[in-house]
Amino acid sequence: MSRPYALVLHGGAGARRSRSYEAEIAHMAEVATRARDRLAAGASALDVVCEVVVGLEDSGLYVAGCGASPNLAGAFELDASIMTGPERRAGAVAALQGFRNPILCARAVMERTPHVMLAGEGAALFAADQGLEPIADEAAWYTKAGAGEDNHPPGTLSHGTVGCVALDTAGRLAAATSTAGVFGKMAGRVGDTPIPAAGTWADGHVAVSGTGQGEYFIRTAACAQVSWRVASGQSLDEAARAALGEIEAMGGNGGLIGVDREGNITHPFNSQGMKRAWVTREGEVGVDVFGI
Ligand code: ASP
């Protein structure tokens, strides 16, 4: 019997009931279907999560890649990370400016440096050195997805991010997450997204990606916590809901997507909605924003 594969992607847990998300729903279904075909053909979880996140970054429909929103100083500082199991290899960039796909830079950090995270100017120098595509005209590139979404007063930690987790037919797990961070963030603010354990995690048990008020995800080690809970006997879904429960008890909101090594998936959230799509181990594709 062939080994199972499964995948979940998210386009952020900042969805508002006052808006419709038809374009995002159609796009996520298309991306998930393509990802299913890649996994079915034997592609690695690492390649697939990376391709999915590049597709989400390039769409301009989410608050990542060209859909990024600026910080309070008017600069576009982007965060991303990628991780793969069972070895827990990880790469990340924080406050990266001037490059089209932060997730590709995070992957290059993982694969081509002895480090886990590069930040700011050093990350940009590394991206240039790796030949990653620079943004020629920032004003034209960024479509400001978040700006049109609703009112996002600075300091409210309103948010949007993209991420993907996958199990491949070789039994490997991978997770990737990319964001412009919360709306109205201070210059230099770094959230959970580039921090392994907080916003992204993959090991031999699970792959998890978070979206929400990153400060809470950092304080709860939200994504790694899901793995620790699974290792101690909880189901993936129980573990993700319990981690989110800790965030909620602290006053935070957001969502988590996860897959375990059996191909079980979960995608709980405690905000109004979370843009997301999934591929079950039976190969079925689903997509939703507000339904639990
Ligand atoms: N977690 C991200 C951050 O705090 C934002 C988001 O997920 O929308 O930077």
Coordinates of N, CA and C and ligand atoms in Angstrom, one line a residue, residues 159-161 179 181-182 189 191-193 211-214, ligand 1:
H159 N -3.8 41.1 12.1 CA -2.8 40.3 11.5 C -3.2 39.5 10.2
G160 N -2.2 38.9 9.5 CA -2.4 38.1 8.3 C -1.1 37.5 7.9
T161 N -1.0 36.3 7.5 CA 0.2 35.5 7.3 C -0.1 34.4 6.4
T179 N 5.4 36.1 6.4 CA 4.5 37.2 6.8 C 5.1 38.6 6.7
G181 N 4.0 40.4 9.1 CA 3.7 40.7 10.6 C 2.4 41.4 10.8
V182 N 2.2 41.8 12.1 CA 1.0 42.5 12.4 C 0.9 43.9 11.8
R189 N 10.2 45.4 14.7 CA 9.4 44.3 15.4 C 9.5 43.0 14.7
G191 N 8.0 39.1 14.8 CA 7.0 38.2 15.5 C 7.4 36.8 15.6
D192 N 6.4 35.9 15.6 CA 6.6 34.5 15.8 C 7.0 33.8 14.6
T193 N 6.6 34.3 13.4 CA 6.8 33.6 12.1 C 8.2 33.1 11.9
T211 N -0.5 31.3 12.8 CA -0.9 32.7 12.4 C -1.7 33.3 13.4
G212 N -1.4 34.6 13.7 CA -2.2 35.3 14.7 C -1.3 36.3 15.4
Q213 N -1.6 36.7 16.6 CA -0.9 37.7 17.3 C 0.4 37.1 17.9
G214 N 1.5 37.3 17.1 CA 2.7 36.6 17.2 C 3.3 36.6 18.6
Ligands
ASP1 N1 1.9 35.9 13.5 C1 2.2 37.0 12.6 C2 3.0 38.0 13.4 O1 2.7 38.2 14.6 C3 1.1 37.7 12.0 C4 0.0 36.8 11.5 O2 0.0 35.6 11.6 O3 -0.9 37.3 10.8 O4 3.9 38.6 12.9

